[in-house]
Amino acid sequence: MRARAVTVAAVLLVSLAAGGCSGDSSRPRGEASAAPSAAATAPGPGTPADTSCNPRASRRPSAPLPKPGAMPAGTYMRTIQDRGRLILGTSQDTLLFSSRNPFTGKIEGFDVDMGRQIAAAIFGDPDKIQIRVIGYDDRVEAVDAEEPVDLVADTMTANCDRWRDVDFSTIYYDAGQKVLVSSTSDARGIGDLGGRKVCAAQGSTSYDNIAAAASKPVAVARAGFADCLVAFQQNEVDAISTDDTILVGLAAQDPYAKVVGPRMSQEPYGMAISKKHPEFTRFVNAVLERNRANGTWKKTYERWLGDLGPAPRPPAAQYRD
Ligand code: GLU
């Protein structure tokens, strides 16, 4: 029943993503990049991963959490409280994590709930949130843009390269990269796709991983993964490779596709926050810590990802100070 509802919603979602839609203070993903072609401004191939830090380790929470509606003066949380809403940067086409529900017009999913839980901690009301749709390529810049978002929750891998520009919360989800191929394909993973065109979103870690794969697939960039799915369905690419979380949502939209392979990378998701507000990162980590312990994380998993099986243990928090 639920799987069918997801499929129906997903088909509509692709139409929405292709045609653009209104609502929220958003623009369709990829608008800034003007739908780059395969050879467009994609990241350089095979840049070696930066392993100079522990990307899972974030700032230690400040305890105790202030009461909702009583954020301490002079903190960024107070700035948000005084504004009356939290501004969350996310996608509108990542099914199960942040996608527009075609029946309600609202953007919803695991990532959106992460933001809503922070809004609830600040205001006592998860609805005090404004969603701003951003492109994958804009996720790092969004927290320090001219009109910044407070928080990015957008299937965003915390890695050392990005830590140079933003702070990440502690890890709230552990994903890993796999491959989507035609249901008739013999490929069992990226190792079988040498010389084949494999699509990923511009600005994603997956693009770099495809370009660096030993089997030498041809990495093809599109503005977002909905665009990759269209390219796959039009036979412009042989496969799509990204986080298993995202592939589950894509496979639900195409009965002739399947997800294969062992995980070829670790993609630990963190929420990105400006380095200008370290106290806000500590606050977010305190909320995550509480929600891991009180079952909120588990309920969020069951709500959005329950079809994948029982909820695993939430990723353990690691701290750097
Ligand atoms: N987790 C990835 C990132 O942060 C998004 C998905 C992908 O790379 O394909 O870039």
mmCIF file of C-alpha atoms and ligand atoms in Angstrom:
data_model
loop_
_atom_site.group_PDB
_atom_site.id
_atom_site.type_symbol
_atom_site.label_atom_id
_atom_site.label_comp_id
_atom_site.label_asym_id
_atom_site.label_seq_id
_atom_site.Cartn_x
_atom_site.Cartn_y
_atom_site.Cartn_z
ATOM 1 C CA MET A 1 0.000 0.000 0.000
ATOM 2 C CA ARG A 2 2.681 2.451 1.083
ATOM 3 C CA ALA A 3 5.051 1.360 -1.692
ATOM 4 C CA ARG A 4 2.314 1.936 -4.238
ATOM 5 C CA ALA A 5 1.574 5.365 -2.804
ATOM 6 C CA VAL A 6 5.269 6.190 -3.064
ATOM 7 C CA THR A 7 5.359 5.049 -6.693
ATOM 8 C CA VAL A 8 2.346 7.139 -7.650
ATOM 9 C CA ALA A 9 3.698 10.140 -5.808
ATOM 10 C CA ALA A 10 7.058 9.595 -7.423
ATOM 11 C CA VAL A 11 5.724 9.575 -10.968
ATOM 12 C CA LEU A 12 4.021 12.866 -10.256
ATOM 13 C CA LEU A 13 7.189 14.117 -8.658
ATOM 14 C CA VAL A 14 9.173 13.573 -11.836
ATOM 15 C CA SER A 15 6.612 15.580 -13.804
ATOM 16 C CA LEU A 16 6.855 18.354 -11.246
ATOM 17 C CA ALA A 17 10.623 18.298 -11.278
ATOM 18 C CA ALA A 18 10.682 18.418 -15.064
ATOM 19 C CA GLY A 19 8.165 21.247 -15.304
ATOM 20 C CA GLY A 20 9.229 23.238 -12.263
ATOM 21 C CA CYS A 21 6.675 24.273 -9.648
ATOM 22 C CA SER A 22 5.754 27.091 -7.410
ATOM 23 C CA GLY A 23 5.406 27.469 -3.665
ATOM 24 C CA ASP A 24 7.972 27.967 -0.911
ATOM 25 C CA SER A 25 10.757 30.450 -1.411
ATOM 26 C CA SER A 26 12.374 28.170 -3.884
ATOM 27 C CA ARG A 27 13.642 27.721 -7.363
ATOM 28 C CA PRO A 28 13.842 24.407 -9.167
ATOM 29 C CA ARG A 29 17.050 22.510 -8.599
ATOM 30 C CA GLY A 30 19.539 23.152 -11.341
ATOM 31 C CA GLU A 31 18.172 26.531 -12.390
ATOM 32 C CA ALA A 32 21.430 28.211 -11.401
ATOM 33 C CA SER A 33 23.426 25.722 -13.391
ATOM 34 C CA ALA A 34 21.183 25.927 -16.468
ATOM 35 C CA ALA A 35 21.035 22.150 -16.900
ATOM 36 C CA PRO A 36 24.685 21.449 -17.597
ATOM 37 C CA SER A 37 25.584 18.968 -20.253
ATOM 38 C CA ALA A 38 27.766 15.955 -19.653
ATOM 39 C CA ALA A 39 30.945 17.850 -20.213
ATOM 40 C CA ALA A 40 29.877 21.034 -18.465
ATOM 41 C CA THR A 41 31.450 22.501 -15.376
ATOM 42 C CA ALA A 42 31.677 19.217 -13.537
ATOM 43 C CA PRO A 43 34.301 18.555 -10.869
ATOM 44 C CA GLY A 44 37.680 17.386 -12.035
ATOM 45 C CA PRO A 45 37.914 13.647 -12.509
ATOM 46 C CA GLY A 46 39.272 11.457 -9.802
ATOM 47 C CA THR A 47 40.338 14.080 -7.280
ATOM 48 C CA PRO A 48 41.738 11.996 -4.394
ATOM 49 C CA ALA A 49 39.587 12.049 -1.264
ATOM 50 C CA ASP A 50 40.800 14.392 1.461
ATOM 51 C CA THR A 51 41.421 12.257 4.557
ATOM 52 C CA SER A 52 43.043 14.959 6.667
ATOM 53 C CA CYS A 53 40.257 15.035 9.270
ATOM 54 C CA ASN A 54 37.607 12.905 10.939
ATOM 55 C CA PRO A 55 34.546 14.256 9.111
ATOM 56 C CA ARG A 56 32.195 12.559 11.585
ATOM 57 C CA ALA A 57 33.491 14.540 14.562
ATOM 58 C CA SER A 58 31.577 17.742 15.308
ATOM 59 C CA ARG A 59 31.406 20.338 18.062
ATOM 60 C CA ARG A 60 30.439 19.055 21.498
ATOM 61 C CA PRO A 61 26.888 19.989 22.540
ATOM 62 C CA SER A 62 26.312 22.751 25.009
ATOM 63 C CA ALA A 63 24.258 21.450 27.898
ATOM 64 C CA PRO A 64 21.599 21.855 29.026
ATOM 65 C CA LEU A 65 19.355 22.755 26.099
ATOM 66 C CA PRO A 66 17.550 26.055 26.649
ATOM 67 C CA LYS A 67 13.767 25.774 26.804
ATOM 68 C CA PRO A 68 11.907 26.343 23.507
ATOM 69 C CA GLY A 69 11.062 30.016 23.109
ATOM 70 C CA ALA A 70 13.811 31.047 25.556
ATOM 71 C CA MET A 71 16.983 31.085 23.451
ATOM 72 C CA PRO A 72 19.837 32.888 25.241
ATOM 73 C CA ALA A 73 20.432 36.510 24.227
ATOM 74 C CA GLY A 74 23.333 37.041 21.838
ATOM 75 C CA THR A 75 23.177 33.550 20.306
ATOM 76 C CA TYR A 76 22.316 32.672 16.744
ATOM 77 C CA MET A 77 19.418 30.595 18.078
ATOM 78 C CA ARG A 78 18.025 33.846 19.498
ATOM 79 C CA THR A 79 18.390 35.501 16.092
ATOM 80 C CA ILE A 80 16.310 32.686 14.604
ATOM 81 C CA GLN A 81 13.769 32.905 17.428
ATOM 82 C CA ASP A 82 13.394 36.666 16.942
ATOM 83 C CA ARG A 83 12.916 36.156 13.188
ATOM 84 C CA GLY A 84 10.058 33.774 13.899
ATOM 85 C CA ARG A 85 11.159 30.894 11.643
ATOM 86 C CA LEU A 86 14.083 28.620 10.892
ATOM 87 C CA ILE A 87 15.284 28.689 7.266
ATOM 88 C CA LEU A 88 16.181 25.225 5.983
ATOM 89 C CA GLY A 89 18.022 24.664 2.684
ATOM 90 C CA THR A 90 17.139 21.391 0.992
ATOM 91 C CA SER A 91 15.982 19.685 -2.237
ATOM 92 C CA GLN A 92 12.546 19.211 -3.632
ATOM 93 C CA ASP A 93 13.205 16.067 -5.646
ATOM 94 C CA THR A 94 14.896 13.569 -3.333
ATOM 95 C CA LEU A 95 12.141 11.102 -2.610
ATOM 96 C CA LEU A 96 11.945 10.029 1.065
ATOM 97 C CA PHE A 97 14.485 12.678 2.153
ATOM 98 C CA SER A 98 13.141 15.952 0.800
ATOM 99 C CA SER A 99 10.619 15.943 -1.989
ATOM 100 C CA ARG A 100 7.462 17.794 -2.779
ATOM 101 C CA ASN A 101 4.344 15.860 -1.935
ATOM 102 C CA PRO A 102 2.230 16.362 -5.047
ATOM 103 C CA PHE A 103 -0.991 16.088 -3.066
ATOM 104 C CA THR A 104 -0.175 18.706 -0.436
ATOM 105 C CA GLY A 105 2.450 20.774 -2.270
ATOM 106 C CA LYS A 106 4.655 20.535 0.848
ATOM 107 C CA ILE A 107 8.254 19.387 0.855
ATOM 108 C CA GLU A 108 8.696 16.451 3.202
ATOM 109 C CA GLY A 109 11.009 13.617 4.156
ATOM 110 C CA PHE A 110 13.735 12.522 6.545
ATOM 111 C CA ASP A 111 15.888 15.598 5.920
ATOM 112 C CA VAL A 112 12.945 17.956 6.310
ATOM 113 C CA ASP A 113 12.093 16.276 9.629
ATOM 114 C CA MET A 114 15.672 16.879 10.799
ATOM 115 C CA GLY A 115 15.045 20.600 10.216
ATOM 116 C CA ARG A 116 11.596 20.465 11.793
ATOM 117 C CA GLN A 117 13.076 18.937 14.935
ATOM 118 C CA ILE A 118 15.502 21.866 15.228
ATOM 119 C CA ALA A 119 12.604 24.310 14.726
ATOM 120 C CA ALA A 120 10.690 22.483 17.463
ATOM 121 C CA ALA A 121 13.656 22.862 19.820
ATOM 122 C CA ILE A 122 13.875 26.607 19.164
ATOM 123 C CA PHE A 123 10.185 27.506 19.063
ATOM 124 C CA GLY A 124 8.305 24.569 20.525
ATOM 125 C CA ASP A 125 6.675 24.318 17.087
ATOM 126 C CA PRO A 126 8.117 22.274 14.167
ATOM 127 C CA ASP A 127 6.022 24.257 11.682
ATOM 128 C CA LYS A 128 8.037 27.426 12.289
ATOM 129 C CA ILE A 129 10.231 26.561 9.348
ATOM 130 C CA GLN A 130 10.735 28.037 5.899
ATOM 131 C CA ILE A 131 12.066 25.697 3.264
ATOM 132 C CA ARG A 132 14.314 27.132 0.606
ATOM 133 C CA VAL A 133 15.071 24.783 -2.279
ATOM 134 C CA ILE A 134 18.760 24.839 -3.215
ATOM 135 C CA GLY A 135 20.804 23.017 -5.845
ATOM 136 C CA TYR A 136 23.250 20.253 -4.891
ATOM 137 C CA ASP A 137 25.977 22.517 -6.105
ATOM 138 C CA ASP A 138 24.853 25.306 -3.765
ATOM 139 C CA ARG A 139 24.772 23.352 -0.501
ATOM 140 C CA VAL A 140 28.125 24.537 0.846
ATOM 141 C CA GLU A 141 27.666 28.196 -0.121
ATOM 142 C CA ALA A 142 24.029 28.394 1.031
ATOM 143 C CA VAL A 143 24.833 28.954 4.723
ATOM 144 C CA ASP A 144 26.998 32.005 3.966
ATOM 145 C CA ALA A 145 25.121 33.364 0.949
ATOM 146 C CA GLU A 146 23.821 36.924 0.769
ATOM 147 C CA GLU A 147 20.476 35.530 1.897
ATOM 148 C CA PRO A 148 21.726 32.600 3.955
ATOM 149 C CA VAL A 149 19.854 29.550 5.130
ATOM 150 C CA ASP A 150 20.337 28.622 8.793
ATOM 151 C CA LEU A 151 20.834 24.955 8.111
ATOM 152 C CA VAL A 152 21.277 22.621 5.140
ATOM 153 C CA ALA A 153 19.836 19.103 5.484
ATOM 154 C CA ASP A 154 20.058 17.623 1.996
ATOM 155 C CA THR A 155 21.575 14.118 1.848
ATOM 156 C CA MET A 156 24.840 15.987 2.346
ATOM 157 C CA THR A 157 27.972 13.992 3.052
ATOM 158 C CA ALA A 158 30.188 15.441 5.757
ATOM 159 C CA ASN A 159 33.712 15.293 4.355
ATOM 160 C CA CYS A 160 37.000 17.043 5.056
ATOM 161 C CA ASP A 161 36.860 19.117 1.916
ATOM 162 C CA ARG A 162 33.493 20.608 2.911
ATOM 163 C CA TRP A 163 34.524 20.975 6.562
ATOM 164 C CA ARG A 164 36.966 23.670 5.373
ATOM 165 C CA ASP A 165 34.002 25.880 4.455
ATOM 166 C CA VAL A 166 31.183 24.853 6.772
ATOM 167 C CA ASP A 167 30.570 23.183 10.102
ATOM 168 C CA PHE A 168 28.639 19.932 10.122
ATOM 169 C CA SER A 169 26.406 18.603 12.846
ATOM 170 C CA THR A 170 27.097 15.125 14.144
ATOM 171 C CA ILE A 171 26.122 12.404 11.674
ATOM 172 C CA TYR A 172 22.388 11.742 11.488
ATOM 173 C CA TYR A 173 22.378 9.102 8.750
ATOM 174 C CA ASP A 174 24.900 6.666 7.294
ATOM 175 C CA ALA A 175 24.461 6.146 3.551
ATOM 176 C CA GLY A 176 26.743 4.565 0.946
ATOM 177 C CA GLN A 177 27.051 4.782 -2.819
ATOM 178 C CA LYS A 178 25.590 2.095 -5.109
ATOM 179 C CA VAL A 179 24.485 1.881 -8.738
ATOM 180 C CA LEU A 180 21.125 1.838 -10.537
ATOM 181 C CA VAL A 181 20.981 -0.070 -13.826
ATOM 182 C CA SER A 182 18.328 -1.453 -16.148
ATOM 183 C CA SER A 183 16.508 -4.443 -14.693
ATOM 184 C CA THR A 184 17.845 -6.550 -17.595
ATOM 185 C CA SER A 185 21.481 -5.564 -16.982
ATOM 186 C CA ASP A 186 24.067 -8.130 -15.848
ATOM 187 C CA ALA A 187 26.098 -5.472 -14.039
ATOM 188 C CA ARG A 188 26.593 -6.209 -10.347
ATOM 189 C CA GLY A 189 28.232 -2.936 -9.445
ATOM 190 C CA ILE A 190 30.426 -0.105 -10.660
ATOM 191 C CA GLY A 191 33.187 -2.629 -11.419
ATOM 192 C CA ASP A 192 31.133 -3.928 -14.357
ATOM 193 C CA LEU A 193 30.524 -0.499 -15.883
ATOM 194 C CA GLY A 194 33.933 0.281 -17.413
ATOM 195 C CA GLY A 195 33.540 2.580 -20.437
ATOM 196 C CA ARG A 196 29.788 2.983 -19.756
ATOM 197 C CA LYS A 197 28.119 6.319 -19.071
ATOM 198 C CA VAL A 198 27.182 6.707 -15.413
ATOM 199 C CA CYS A 199 25.229 9.765 -14.303
ATOM 200 C CA ALA A 200 25.464 11.734 -11.041
ATOM 201 C CA ALA A 201 24.414 15.181 -9.890
ATOM 202 C CA GLN A 202 26.799 18.030 -10.392
ATOM 203 C CA GLY A 203 28.471 18.970 -7.105
ATOM 204 C CA SER A 204 27.798 15.558 -5.539
ATOM 205 C CA THR A 205 30.419 13.317 -3.987
ATOM 206 C CA SER A 206 29.149 10.499 -6.226
ATOM 207 C CA TYR A 207 30.370 12.226 -9.360
ATOM 208 C CA ASP A 208 33.908 12.239 -7.992
ATOM 209 C CA ASN A 209 33.635 8.601 -6.920
ATOM 210 C CA ILE A 210 32.486 7.516 -10.394
ATOM 211 C CA ALA A 211 35.305 9.464 -12.012
ATOM 212 C CA ALA A 212 37.793 7.805 -9.646
ATOM 213 C CA ALA A 213 36.471 4.233 -10.031
ATOM 214 C CA ALA A 214 39.124 1.719 -11.094
ATOM 215 C CA SER A 215 36.840 0.237 -13.761
ATOM 216 C CA LYS A 216 36.910 3.631 -15.576
ATOM 217 C CA PRO A 217 33.248 4.392 -16.219
ATOM 218 C CA VAL A 218 32.455 7.682 -17.991
ATOM 219 C CA ALA A 219 31.092 10.111 -15.375
ATOM 220 C CA VAL A 220 28.214 12.233 -16.685
ATOM 221 C CA ALA A 221 26.952 15.252 -14.698
ATOM 222 C CA ARG A 222 23.370 16.456 -14.587
ATOM 223 C CA ALA A 223 21.887 19.209 -12.433
ATOM 224 C CA GLY A 224 20.052 16.786 -10.141
ATOM 225 C CA PHE A 225 19.160 13.132 -9.817
ATOM 226 C CA ALA A 226 15.703 13.607 -11.340
ATOM 227 C CA ASP A 227 17.614 14.792 -14.433
ATOM 228 C CA CYS A 228 19.800 11.672 -14.261
ATOM 229 C CA LEU A 229 16.662 9.532 -14.196
ATOM 230 C CA VAL A 230 15.325 11.246 -17.310
ATOM 231 C CA ALA A 231 18.723 10.726 -19.031
ATOM 232 C CA PHE A 232 18.642 7.049 -17.996
ATOM 233 C CA GLN A 233 15.120 6.595 -19.326
ATOM 234 C CA GLN A 234 16.102 8.239 -22.619
ATOM 235 C CA ASN A 235 19.109 5.919 -22.940
ATOM 236 C CA GLU A 236 21.551 8.814 -22.738
ATOM 237 C CA VAL A 237 23.326 7.083 -19.861
ATOM 238 C CA ASP A 238 23.690 3.417 -18.907
ATOM 239 C CA ALA A 239 23.444 3.819 -15.164
ATOM 240 C CA ILE A 240 23.065 6.233 -12.262
ATOM 241 C CA SER A 241 25.278 6.117 -9.221
ATOM 242 C CA THR A 242 24.633 7.871 -5.950
ATOM 243 C CA ASP A 243 23.791 7.179 -2.326
ATOM 244 C CA ASP A 244 21.670 4.069 -1.796
ATOM 245 C CA THR A 245 19.093 6.292 -0.068
ATOM 246 C CA ILE A 246 18.586 8.348 -3.219
ATOM 247 C CA LEU A 247 18.645 5.301 -5.521
ATOM 248 C CA VAL A 248 15.789 3.696 -3.587
ATOM 249 C CA GLY A 249 13.677 6.739 -4.422
ATOM 250 C CA LEU A 250 14.716 6.659 -8.093
ATOM 251 C CA ALA A 251 14.076 2.919 -8.453
ATOM 252 C CA ALA A 252 10.563 3.465 -7.046
ATOM 253 C CA GLN A 253 9.916 5.693 -10.044
ATOM 254 C CA ASP A 254 11.047 3.212 -12.711
ATOM 255 C CA PRO A 255 9.832 -0.402 -12.835
ATOM 256 C CA TYR A 256 12.616 -1.220 -15.338
ATOM 257 C CA ALA A 257 15.438 -0.221 -13.007
ATOM 258 C CA LYS A 258 17.190 -2.000 -10.147
ATOM 259 C CA VAL A 259 19.803 -1.062 -7.553
ATOM 260 C CA VAL A 260 22.959 -3.189 -7.499
ATOM 261 C CA GLY A 261 26.357 -3.415 -5.951
ATOM 262 C CA PRO A 262 28.077 -3.365 -2.659
ATOM 263 C CA ARG A 263 28.468 0.094 -1.151
ATOM 264 C CA MET A 264 31.423 1.687 -2.920
ATOM 265 C CA SER A 265 31.812 4.537 -0.412
ATOM 266 C CA GLN A 266 30.680 5.772 2.969
ATOM 267 C CA GLU A 267 28.424 8.820 2.857
ATOM 268 C CA PRO A 268 27.773 10.021 6.408
ATOM 269 C CA TYR A 269 25.116 12.759 6.380
ATOM 270 C CA GLY A 270 25.475 15.881 8.505
ATOM 271 C CA MET A 271 23.583 19.169 8.574
ATOM 272 C CA ALA A 272 25.711 22.060 7.305
ATOM 273 C CA ILE A 273 25.880 25.242 9.375
ATOM 274 C CA SER A 274 27.895 28.427 8.945
ATOM 275 C CA LYS A 275 31.216 28.513 10.783
ATOM 276 C CA LYS A 276 30.145 31.944 12.043
ATOM 277 C CA HIS A 277 27.743 30.359 14.557
ATOM 278 C CA PRO A 278 29.560 27.587 16.441
ATOM 279 C CA GLU A 279 27.019 27.859 19.274
ATOM 280 C CA PHE A 280 24.293 26.900 16.809
ATOM 281 C CA THR A 281 26.206 23.777 15.764
ATOM 282 C CA ARG A 282 26.500 22.828 19.457
ATOM 283 C CA PHE A 283 22.778 23.452 19.929
ATOM 284 C CA VAL A 284 21.888 21.289 16.889
ATOM 285 C CA ASN A 285 24.143 18.535 18.243
ATOM 286 C CA ALA A 286 22.411 18.721 21.622
ATOM 287 C CA VAL A 287 19.048 18.260 19.891
ATOM 288 C CA LEU A 288 20.393 15.328 17.862
ATOM 289 C CA GLU A 289 21.829 13.754 21.013
ATOM 290 C CA ARG A 290 18.487 14.032 22.809
ATOM 291 C CA ASN A 291 16.552 12.715 19.800
ATOM 292 C CA ARG A 292 18.822 9.695 19.392
ATOM 293 C CA ALA A 293 18.241 8.823 23.041
ATOM 294 C CA ASN A 294 14.469 9.450 23.277
ATOM 295 C CA GLY A 295 13.419 7.454 20.210
ATOM 296 C CA THR A 296 12.663 10.419 17.934
ATOM 297 C CA TRP A 297 15.391 9.381 15.458
ATOM 298 C CA LYS A 298 13.969 5.850 15.332
ATOM 299 C CA LYS A 299 10.444 7.140 14.707
ATOM 300 C CA THR A 300 11.745 9.399 11.935
ATOM 301 C CA TYR A 301 13.514 6.450 10.318
ATOM 302 C CA GLU A 302 10.395 4.298 10.558
ATOM 303 C CA ARG A 303 8.246 7.034 9.082
ATOM 304 C CA TRP A 304 10.338 7.554 5.953
ATOM 305 C CA LEU A 305 12.540 4.491 5.530
ATOM 306 C CA GLY A 306 10.523 1.801 7.272
ATOM 307 C CA ASP A 307 10.060 -0.071 3.959
ATOM 308 C CA LEU A 308 13.819 -0.777 3.996
ATOM 309 C CA GLY A 309 13.468 -2.871 7.165
ATOM 310 C CA PRO A 310 13.751 -2.298 10.899
ATOM 311 C CA ALA A 311 15.475 0.890 12.010
ATOM 312 C CA PRO A 312 19.204 0.425 12.629
ATOM 313 C CA ARG A 313 20.852 2.095 15.611
ATOM 314 C CA PRO A 314 21.328 5.789 14.915
ATOM 315 C CA PRO A 315 24.911 6.778 14.033
ATOM 316 C CA ALA A 316 26.878 7.353 17.242
ATOM 317 C CA ALA A 317 27.895 10.960 17.862
ATOM 318 C CA GLN A 318 31.597 11.787 17.650
ATOM 319 C CA TYR A 319 33.085 15.075 18.850
ATOM 320 C CA ARG A 320 36.211 17.034 17.982
ATOM 321 C CA ASP A 321 36.445 19.358 20.988
HETATM 322 N N1 GLU B 1 25.718 12.544 -0.307
HETATM 323 C C1 GLU B 1 26.061 13.127 -1.562
HETATM 324 C C2 GLU B 1 26.727 14.477 -1.415
HETATM 325 O O1 GLU B 1 26.681 15.037 -0.371
HETATM 326 C C3 GLU B 1 24.834 13.364 -2.377
HETATM 327 C C4 GLU B 1 24.557 12.298 -3.282
HETATM 328 C C5 GLU B 1 25.659 12.043 -4.236
HETATM 329 O O2 GLU B 1 26.817 12.369 -4.053
HETATM 330 O O3 GLU B 1 25.368 11.467 -5.252
HETATM 331 O O4 GLU B 1 27.247 15.012 -2.357
#
